[in-house]
Short mmCIF file of C-alpha atoms in Angstrom, two decimals:
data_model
loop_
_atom_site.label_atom_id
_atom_site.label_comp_id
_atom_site.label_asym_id
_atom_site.label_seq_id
_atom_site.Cartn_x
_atom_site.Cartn_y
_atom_site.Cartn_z
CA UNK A 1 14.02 17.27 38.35
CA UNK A 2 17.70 16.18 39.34
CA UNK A 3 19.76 18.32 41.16
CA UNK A 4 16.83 20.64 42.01
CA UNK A 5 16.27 21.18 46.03
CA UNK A 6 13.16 20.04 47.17
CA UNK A 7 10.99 23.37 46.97
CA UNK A 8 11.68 23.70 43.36
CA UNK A 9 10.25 19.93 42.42
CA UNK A 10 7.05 21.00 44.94
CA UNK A 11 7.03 24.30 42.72
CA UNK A 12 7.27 22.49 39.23
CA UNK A 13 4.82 20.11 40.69
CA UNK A 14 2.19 22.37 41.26
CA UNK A 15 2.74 24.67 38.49
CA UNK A 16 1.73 21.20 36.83
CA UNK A 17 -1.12 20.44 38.25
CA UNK A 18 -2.00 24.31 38.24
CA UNK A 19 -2.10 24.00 34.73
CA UNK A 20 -3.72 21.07 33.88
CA UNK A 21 -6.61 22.41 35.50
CA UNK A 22 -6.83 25.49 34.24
CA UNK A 23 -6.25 24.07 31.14
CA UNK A 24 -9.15 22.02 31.42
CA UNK A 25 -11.30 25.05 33.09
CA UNK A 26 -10.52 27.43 30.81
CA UNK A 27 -9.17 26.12 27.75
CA UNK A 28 -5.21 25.63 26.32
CA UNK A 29 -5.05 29.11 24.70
CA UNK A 30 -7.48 30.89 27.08
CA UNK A 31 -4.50 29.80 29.81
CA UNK A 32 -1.58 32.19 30.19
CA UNK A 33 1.66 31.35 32.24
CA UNK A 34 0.69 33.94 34.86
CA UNK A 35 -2.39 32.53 35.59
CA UNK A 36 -0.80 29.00 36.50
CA UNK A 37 1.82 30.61 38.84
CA UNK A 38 -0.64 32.58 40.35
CA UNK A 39 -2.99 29.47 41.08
CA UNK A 40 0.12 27.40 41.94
CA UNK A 41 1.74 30.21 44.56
CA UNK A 42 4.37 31.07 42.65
CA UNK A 43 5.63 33.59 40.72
CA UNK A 44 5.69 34.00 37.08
CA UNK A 45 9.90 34.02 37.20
CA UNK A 46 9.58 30.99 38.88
CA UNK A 47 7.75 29.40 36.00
CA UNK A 48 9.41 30.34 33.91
CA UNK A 49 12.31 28.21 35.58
CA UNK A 50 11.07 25.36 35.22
CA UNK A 51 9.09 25.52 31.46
CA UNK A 52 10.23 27.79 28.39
CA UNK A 53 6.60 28.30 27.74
CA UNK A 54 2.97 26.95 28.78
CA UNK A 55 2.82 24.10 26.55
CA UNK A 56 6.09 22.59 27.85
CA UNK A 57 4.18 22.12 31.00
CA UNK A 58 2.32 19.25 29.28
CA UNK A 59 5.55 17.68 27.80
CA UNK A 60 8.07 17.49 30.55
CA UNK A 61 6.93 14.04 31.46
CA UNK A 62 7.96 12.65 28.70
CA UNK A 63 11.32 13.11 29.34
CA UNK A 64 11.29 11.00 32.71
CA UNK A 65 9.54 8.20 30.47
CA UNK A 66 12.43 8.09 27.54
CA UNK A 67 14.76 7.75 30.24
CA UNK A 68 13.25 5.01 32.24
CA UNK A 69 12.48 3.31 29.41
CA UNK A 70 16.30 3.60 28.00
CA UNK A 71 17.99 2.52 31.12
CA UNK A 72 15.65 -0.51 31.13
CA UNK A 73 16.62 -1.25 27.89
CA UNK A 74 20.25 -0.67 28.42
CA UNK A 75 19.84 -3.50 31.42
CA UNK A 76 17.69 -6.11 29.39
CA UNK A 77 19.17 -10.06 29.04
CA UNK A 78 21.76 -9.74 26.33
CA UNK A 79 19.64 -12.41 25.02
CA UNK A 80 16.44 -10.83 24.67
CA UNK A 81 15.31 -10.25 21.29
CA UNK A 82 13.78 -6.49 20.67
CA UNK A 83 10.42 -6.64 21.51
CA UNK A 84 11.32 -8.80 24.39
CA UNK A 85 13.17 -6.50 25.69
CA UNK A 86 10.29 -3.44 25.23
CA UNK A 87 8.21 -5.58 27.12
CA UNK A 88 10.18 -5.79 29.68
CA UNK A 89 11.30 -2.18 29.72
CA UNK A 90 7.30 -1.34 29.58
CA UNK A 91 6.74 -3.92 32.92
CA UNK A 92 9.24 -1.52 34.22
CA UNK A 93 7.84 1.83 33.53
CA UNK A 94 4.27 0.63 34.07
CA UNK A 95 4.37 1.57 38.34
CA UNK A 96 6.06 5.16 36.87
CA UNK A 97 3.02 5.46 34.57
CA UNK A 98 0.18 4.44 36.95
CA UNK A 99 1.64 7.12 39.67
CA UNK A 100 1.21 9.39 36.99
CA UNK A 101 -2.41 8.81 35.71
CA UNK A 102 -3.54 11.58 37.35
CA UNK A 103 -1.43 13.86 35.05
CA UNK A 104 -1.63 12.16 32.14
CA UNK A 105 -5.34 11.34 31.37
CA UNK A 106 -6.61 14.92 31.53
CA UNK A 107 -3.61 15.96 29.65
CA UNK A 108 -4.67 13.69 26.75
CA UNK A 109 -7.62 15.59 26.92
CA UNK A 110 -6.16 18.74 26.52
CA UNK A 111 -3.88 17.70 23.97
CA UNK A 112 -6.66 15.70 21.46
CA UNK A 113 -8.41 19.05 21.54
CA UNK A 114 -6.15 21.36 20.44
CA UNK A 115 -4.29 20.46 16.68
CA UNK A 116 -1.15 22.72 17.01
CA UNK A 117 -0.44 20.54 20.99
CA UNK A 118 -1.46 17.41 18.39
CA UNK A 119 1.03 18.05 16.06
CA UNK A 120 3.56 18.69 19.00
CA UNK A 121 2.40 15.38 20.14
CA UNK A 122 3.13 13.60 17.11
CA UNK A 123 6.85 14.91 16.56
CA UNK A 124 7.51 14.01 20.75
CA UNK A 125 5.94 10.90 19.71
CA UNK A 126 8.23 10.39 16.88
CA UNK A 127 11.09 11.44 19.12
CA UNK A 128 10.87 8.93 21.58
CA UNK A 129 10.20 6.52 19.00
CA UNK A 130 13.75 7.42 17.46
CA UNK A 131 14.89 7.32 21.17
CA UNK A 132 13.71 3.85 22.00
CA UNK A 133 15.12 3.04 18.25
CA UNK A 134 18.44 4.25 19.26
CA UNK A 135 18.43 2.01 22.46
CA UNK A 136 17.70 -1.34 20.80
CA UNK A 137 20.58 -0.13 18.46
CA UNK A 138 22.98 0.32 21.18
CA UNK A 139 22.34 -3.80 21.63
CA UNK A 140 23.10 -4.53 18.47
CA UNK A 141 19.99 -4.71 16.87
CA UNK A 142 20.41 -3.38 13.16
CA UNK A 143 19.03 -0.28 12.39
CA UNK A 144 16.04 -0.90 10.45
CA UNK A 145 15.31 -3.71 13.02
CA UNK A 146 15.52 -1.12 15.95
CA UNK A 147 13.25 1.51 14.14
CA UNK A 148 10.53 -1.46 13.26
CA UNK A 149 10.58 -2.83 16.72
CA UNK A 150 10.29 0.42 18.23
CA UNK A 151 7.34 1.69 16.42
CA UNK A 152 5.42 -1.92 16.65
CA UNK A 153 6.79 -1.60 20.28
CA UNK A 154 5.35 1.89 20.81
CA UNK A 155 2.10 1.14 19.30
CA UNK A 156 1.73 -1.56 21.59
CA UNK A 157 2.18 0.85 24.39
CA UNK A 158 -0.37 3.75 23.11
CA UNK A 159 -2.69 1.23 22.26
CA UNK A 160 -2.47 -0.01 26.34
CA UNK A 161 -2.48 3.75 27.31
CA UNK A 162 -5.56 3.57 25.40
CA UNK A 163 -7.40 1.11 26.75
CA UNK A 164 -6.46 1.83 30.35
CA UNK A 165 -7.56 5.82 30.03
CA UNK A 166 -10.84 4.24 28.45
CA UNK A 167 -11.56 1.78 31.10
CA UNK A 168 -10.83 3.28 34.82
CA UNK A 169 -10.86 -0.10 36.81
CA UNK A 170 -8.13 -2.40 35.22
CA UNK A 171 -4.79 -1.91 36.16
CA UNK A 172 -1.87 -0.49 33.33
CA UNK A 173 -0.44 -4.04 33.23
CA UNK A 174 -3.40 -6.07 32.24
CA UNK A 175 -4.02 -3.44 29.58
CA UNK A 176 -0.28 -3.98 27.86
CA UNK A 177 -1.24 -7.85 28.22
CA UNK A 178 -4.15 -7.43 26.31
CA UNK A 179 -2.61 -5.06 23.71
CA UNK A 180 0.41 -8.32 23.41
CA UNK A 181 -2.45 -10.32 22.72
CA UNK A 182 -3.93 -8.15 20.15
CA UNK A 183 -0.51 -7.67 18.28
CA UNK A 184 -0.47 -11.55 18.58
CA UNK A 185 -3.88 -11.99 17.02
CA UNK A 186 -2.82 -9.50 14.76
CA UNK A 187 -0.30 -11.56 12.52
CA UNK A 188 -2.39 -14.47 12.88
CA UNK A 189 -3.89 -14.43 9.11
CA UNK A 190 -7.67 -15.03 8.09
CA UNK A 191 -8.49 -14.38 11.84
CA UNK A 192 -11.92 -12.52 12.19
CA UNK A 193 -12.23 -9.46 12.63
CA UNK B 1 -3.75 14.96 -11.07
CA UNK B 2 -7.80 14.16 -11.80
CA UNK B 3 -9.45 16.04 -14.44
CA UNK B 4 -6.33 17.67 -15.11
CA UNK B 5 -5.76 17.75 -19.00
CA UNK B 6 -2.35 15.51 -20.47
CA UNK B 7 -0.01 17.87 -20.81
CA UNK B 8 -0.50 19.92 -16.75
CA UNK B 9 0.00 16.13 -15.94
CA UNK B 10 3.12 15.95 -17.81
CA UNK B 11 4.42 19.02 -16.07
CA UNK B 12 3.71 18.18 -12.76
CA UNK B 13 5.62 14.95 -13.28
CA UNK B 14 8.26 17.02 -15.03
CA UNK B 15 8.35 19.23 -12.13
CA UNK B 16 9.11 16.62 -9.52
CA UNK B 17 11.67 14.92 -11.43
CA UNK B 18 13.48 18.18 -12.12
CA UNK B 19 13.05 18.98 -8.45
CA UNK B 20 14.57 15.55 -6.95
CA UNK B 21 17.83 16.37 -9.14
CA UNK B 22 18.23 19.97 -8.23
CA UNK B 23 17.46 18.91 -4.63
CA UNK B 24 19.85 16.09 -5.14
CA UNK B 25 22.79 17.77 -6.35
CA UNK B 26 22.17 21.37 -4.51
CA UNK B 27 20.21 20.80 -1.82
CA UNK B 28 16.65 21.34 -0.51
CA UNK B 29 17.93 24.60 1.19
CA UNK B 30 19.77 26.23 -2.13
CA UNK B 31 17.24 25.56 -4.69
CA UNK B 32 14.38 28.08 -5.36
CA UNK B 33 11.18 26.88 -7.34
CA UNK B 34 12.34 29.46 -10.19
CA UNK B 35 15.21 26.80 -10.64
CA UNK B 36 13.02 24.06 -10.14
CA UNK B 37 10.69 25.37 -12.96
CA UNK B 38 13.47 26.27 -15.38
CA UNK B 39 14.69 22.39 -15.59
CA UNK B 40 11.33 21.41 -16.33
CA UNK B 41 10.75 23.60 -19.29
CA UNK B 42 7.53 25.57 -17.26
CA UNK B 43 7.03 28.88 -15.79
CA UNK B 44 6.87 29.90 -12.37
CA UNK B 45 3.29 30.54 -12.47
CA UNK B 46 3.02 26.79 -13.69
CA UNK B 47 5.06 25.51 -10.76
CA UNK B 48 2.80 27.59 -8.31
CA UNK B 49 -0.44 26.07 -9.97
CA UNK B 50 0.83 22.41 -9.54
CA UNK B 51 2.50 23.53 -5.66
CA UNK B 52 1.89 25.85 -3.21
CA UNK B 53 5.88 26.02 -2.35
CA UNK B 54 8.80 23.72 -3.18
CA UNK B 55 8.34 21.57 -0.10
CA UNK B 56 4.95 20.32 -1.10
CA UNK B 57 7.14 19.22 -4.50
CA UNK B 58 8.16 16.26 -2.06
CA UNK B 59 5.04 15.26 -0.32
CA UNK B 60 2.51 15.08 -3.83
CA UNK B 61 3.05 11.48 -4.00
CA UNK B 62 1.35 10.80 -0.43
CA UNK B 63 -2.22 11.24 -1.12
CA UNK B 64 -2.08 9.26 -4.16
CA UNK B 65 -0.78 6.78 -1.94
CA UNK B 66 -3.39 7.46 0.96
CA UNK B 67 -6.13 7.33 -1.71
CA UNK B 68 -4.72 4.06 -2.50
CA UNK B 69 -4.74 2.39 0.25
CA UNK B 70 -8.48 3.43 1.95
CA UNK B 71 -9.66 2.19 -1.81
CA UNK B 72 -8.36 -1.02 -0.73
CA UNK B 73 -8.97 -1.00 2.64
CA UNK B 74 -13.13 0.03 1.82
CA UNK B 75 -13.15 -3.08 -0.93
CA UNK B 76 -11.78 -5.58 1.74
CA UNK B 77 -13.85 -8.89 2.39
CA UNK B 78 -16.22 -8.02 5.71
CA UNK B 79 -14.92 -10.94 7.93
CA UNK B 80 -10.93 -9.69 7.25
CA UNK B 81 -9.30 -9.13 10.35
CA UNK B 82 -7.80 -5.26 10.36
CA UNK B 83 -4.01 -6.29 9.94
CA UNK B 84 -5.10 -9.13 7.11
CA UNK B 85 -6.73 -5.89 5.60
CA UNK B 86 -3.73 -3.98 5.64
CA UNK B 87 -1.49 -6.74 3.95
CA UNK B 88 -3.67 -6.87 1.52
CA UNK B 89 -3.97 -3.58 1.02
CA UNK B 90 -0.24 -3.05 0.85
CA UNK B 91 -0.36 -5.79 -1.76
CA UNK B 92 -2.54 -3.46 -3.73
CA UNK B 93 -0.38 -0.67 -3.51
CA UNK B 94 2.90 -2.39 -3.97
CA UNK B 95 2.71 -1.90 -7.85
CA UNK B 96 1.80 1.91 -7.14
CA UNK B 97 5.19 1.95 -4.58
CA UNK B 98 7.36 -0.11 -7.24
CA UNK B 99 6.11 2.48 -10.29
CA UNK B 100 7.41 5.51 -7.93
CA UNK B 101 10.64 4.34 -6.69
CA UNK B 102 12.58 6.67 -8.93
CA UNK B 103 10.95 9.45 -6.69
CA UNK B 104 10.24 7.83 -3.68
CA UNK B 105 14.09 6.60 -3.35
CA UNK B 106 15.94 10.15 -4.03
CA UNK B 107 12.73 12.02 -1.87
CA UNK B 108 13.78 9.37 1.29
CA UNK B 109 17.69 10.82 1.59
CA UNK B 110 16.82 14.30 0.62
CA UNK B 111 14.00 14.59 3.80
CA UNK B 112 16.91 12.92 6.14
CA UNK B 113 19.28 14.87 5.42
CA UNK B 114 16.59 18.30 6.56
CA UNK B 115 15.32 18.39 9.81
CA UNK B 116 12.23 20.38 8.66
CA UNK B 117 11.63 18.30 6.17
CA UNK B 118 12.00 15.56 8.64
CA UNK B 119 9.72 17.27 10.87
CA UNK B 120 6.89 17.92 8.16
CA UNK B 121 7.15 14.09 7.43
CA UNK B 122 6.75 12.91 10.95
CA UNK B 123 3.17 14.86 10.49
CA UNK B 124 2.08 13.69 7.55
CA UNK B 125 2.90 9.68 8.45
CA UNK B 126 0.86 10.59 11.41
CA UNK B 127 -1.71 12.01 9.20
CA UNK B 128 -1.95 8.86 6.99
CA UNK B 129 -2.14 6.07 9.84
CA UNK B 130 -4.64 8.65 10.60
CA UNK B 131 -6.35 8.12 7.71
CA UNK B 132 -5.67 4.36 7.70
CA UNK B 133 -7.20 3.96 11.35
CA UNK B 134 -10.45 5.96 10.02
CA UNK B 135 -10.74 3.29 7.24
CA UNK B 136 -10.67 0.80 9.22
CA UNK B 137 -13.13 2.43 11.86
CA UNK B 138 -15.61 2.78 8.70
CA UNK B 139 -15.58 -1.02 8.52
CA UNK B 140 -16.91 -1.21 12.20
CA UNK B 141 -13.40 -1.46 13.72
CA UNK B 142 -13.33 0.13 17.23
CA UNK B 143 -11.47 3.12 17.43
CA UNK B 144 -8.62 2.19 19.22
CA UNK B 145 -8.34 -0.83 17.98
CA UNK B 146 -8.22 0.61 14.69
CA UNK B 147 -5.63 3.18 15.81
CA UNK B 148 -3.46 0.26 16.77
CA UNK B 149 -3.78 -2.20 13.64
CA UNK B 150 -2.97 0.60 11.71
CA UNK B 151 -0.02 1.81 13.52
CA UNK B 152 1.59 -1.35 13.70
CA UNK B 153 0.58 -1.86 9.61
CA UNK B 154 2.35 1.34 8.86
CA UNK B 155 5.19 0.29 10.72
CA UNK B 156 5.22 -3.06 8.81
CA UNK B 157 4.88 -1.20 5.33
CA UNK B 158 7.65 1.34 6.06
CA UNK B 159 9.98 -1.43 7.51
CA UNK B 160 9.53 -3.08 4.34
CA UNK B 161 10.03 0.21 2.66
CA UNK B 162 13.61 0.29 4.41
CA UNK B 163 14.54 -2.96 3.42
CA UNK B 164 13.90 -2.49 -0.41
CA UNK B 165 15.56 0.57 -0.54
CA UNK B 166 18.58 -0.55 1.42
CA UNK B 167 18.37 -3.98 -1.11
CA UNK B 168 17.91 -2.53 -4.66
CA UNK B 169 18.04 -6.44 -5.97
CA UNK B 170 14.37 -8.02 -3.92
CA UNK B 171 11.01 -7.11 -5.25
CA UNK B 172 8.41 -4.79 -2.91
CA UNK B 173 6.13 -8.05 -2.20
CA UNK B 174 9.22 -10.20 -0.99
CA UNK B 175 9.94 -7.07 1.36
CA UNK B 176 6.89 -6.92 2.85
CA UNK B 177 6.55 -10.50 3.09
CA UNK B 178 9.77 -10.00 5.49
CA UNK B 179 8.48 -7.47 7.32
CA UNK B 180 5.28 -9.48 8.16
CA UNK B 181 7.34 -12.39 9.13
CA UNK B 182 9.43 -10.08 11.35
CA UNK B 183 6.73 -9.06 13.23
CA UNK B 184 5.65 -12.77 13.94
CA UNK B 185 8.90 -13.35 15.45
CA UNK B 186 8.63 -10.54 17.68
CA UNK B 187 5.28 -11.17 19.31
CA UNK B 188 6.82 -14.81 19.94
CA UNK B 189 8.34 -14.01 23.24
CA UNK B 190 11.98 -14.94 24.35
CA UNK B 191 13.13 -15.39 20.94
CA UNK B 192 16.99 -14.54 20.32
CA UNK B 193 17.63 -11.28 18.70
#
């Protein structure tokens, strides 16, 4: 987190990973915040700090990914047309994403098996959708444009996400090939299935 | 509604319209269903047999829709690629969509303009690509491939959405053919935005 000293990121850290694996132990709603500041070394003030409650825990990264993504965007070829430029901006978050693997994948877990973290999901999902949307906008694409490419763009990217949780040896960025590929094959018409 | 008798039908359909204008002219916030059964000519014990609150007034139309469409999507030829699926399923339903654009047009501003109602129809799109992507599973589909063709489908159909409401002159099907041919442009990369 910005402006934070050193300690406090090593604290948010491991409250993270505290949770995830208690979490994954014990269950989401078996979890409370005390346990996960107890198992991280820390006290329950200090988490609450850093997250308003335990499910924020699981959500925090996807601030760092909006931004990234955003400030990729803002930088992309003037040129570029909008899913260009979301490939380009996902090339650019891909290193971001791999470095966190070890976060996110059991945290999908965690998330797929508990509906009300599903349908928190879904509206973060939807979020950074309008996010992304907002970005393209800021390029001039017109709105409706912005909002299609973004959600074709973000599918692309959850369908890679996908693939690469499913399969542990390929790396992130042959995954988002493929899932180009697919979205290619896609709107050919009459292709087989 | 199936197996309901004429006339409930009538008053269901009475009910929405009288709940679009009362929406539309007072807001979602300042209208109560009393009000909302009054226009129609029902009682309150009617409008609570058709809907379990006056938000669920607004979302009706969506599982006639989702029935729709997984009708469509069941019928398909074997050897149809999932996205050729989905454009012709959305050529099924585009009769369905043109029919309700009385509702479907006043429903789109009055959920923008709520962020509740915004929120509850981020979850239910969700639910309904959700219900897409199991369709397509059923026809031996892989999962997250499925999840992906249906995603980027959806986002096809509601682009196409946006441009026929923001173009009350073009038919549905020309829409959609747009929409389609939009999202051939984008997986050709380096094209200019």
């Amino acid at each position: 987190m910005k402006g934070m000293p050193r300690n406090a990121e090593d604290a948010r850290y491991r409250l993270q990973i505290a949770a995830l694996e208690l979490f994954t132990q014990n269950g989401f709603d078996q979890t409370t915040a005390a346990q996960i500041a107890a198992r991280a070394g820390v006290t329950e003030r200090t988490f609450f700090r850093h997250f308003p409650d335990k499910r924020e825990v699981l959500f925090g990264g996807q601030e760092i990914l909006s931004a990234a993504l955003t400030a990729s965007i803002r930088q992309a070829p003037a040129d570029l047309a909008p899913i260009a430029v979301l490939r380009r901006a996902f090339a650019d978050v891909t290193q971001l994403l791999e470095d966190n693997r070890r976060f996110s994948e059991p945290r999908q877990h965690i998330i797929a098996a508990n509906p009300a973290l599903m349908e928190r999901e879904v509206a973060k999902h939807a979020a950074l959708v309008g996010v992304v949307a907002g970005a393209l906008q800021q390029r001039g694409v017109a709105p409706a444009r912005a909002a299609f490419a973004a959600q074709a763009g973000m599918a692309v990217l959850g369908h890679a996400l996908d693939l690469w949780f499913a399969d542990g040896t390929r790396p992130l960025s042959q995954c988002l090939a493929e899932a180009f590929a697919e979205l290619d094959l896609f709107v050919t018409p009459g292709h087989s299935a």
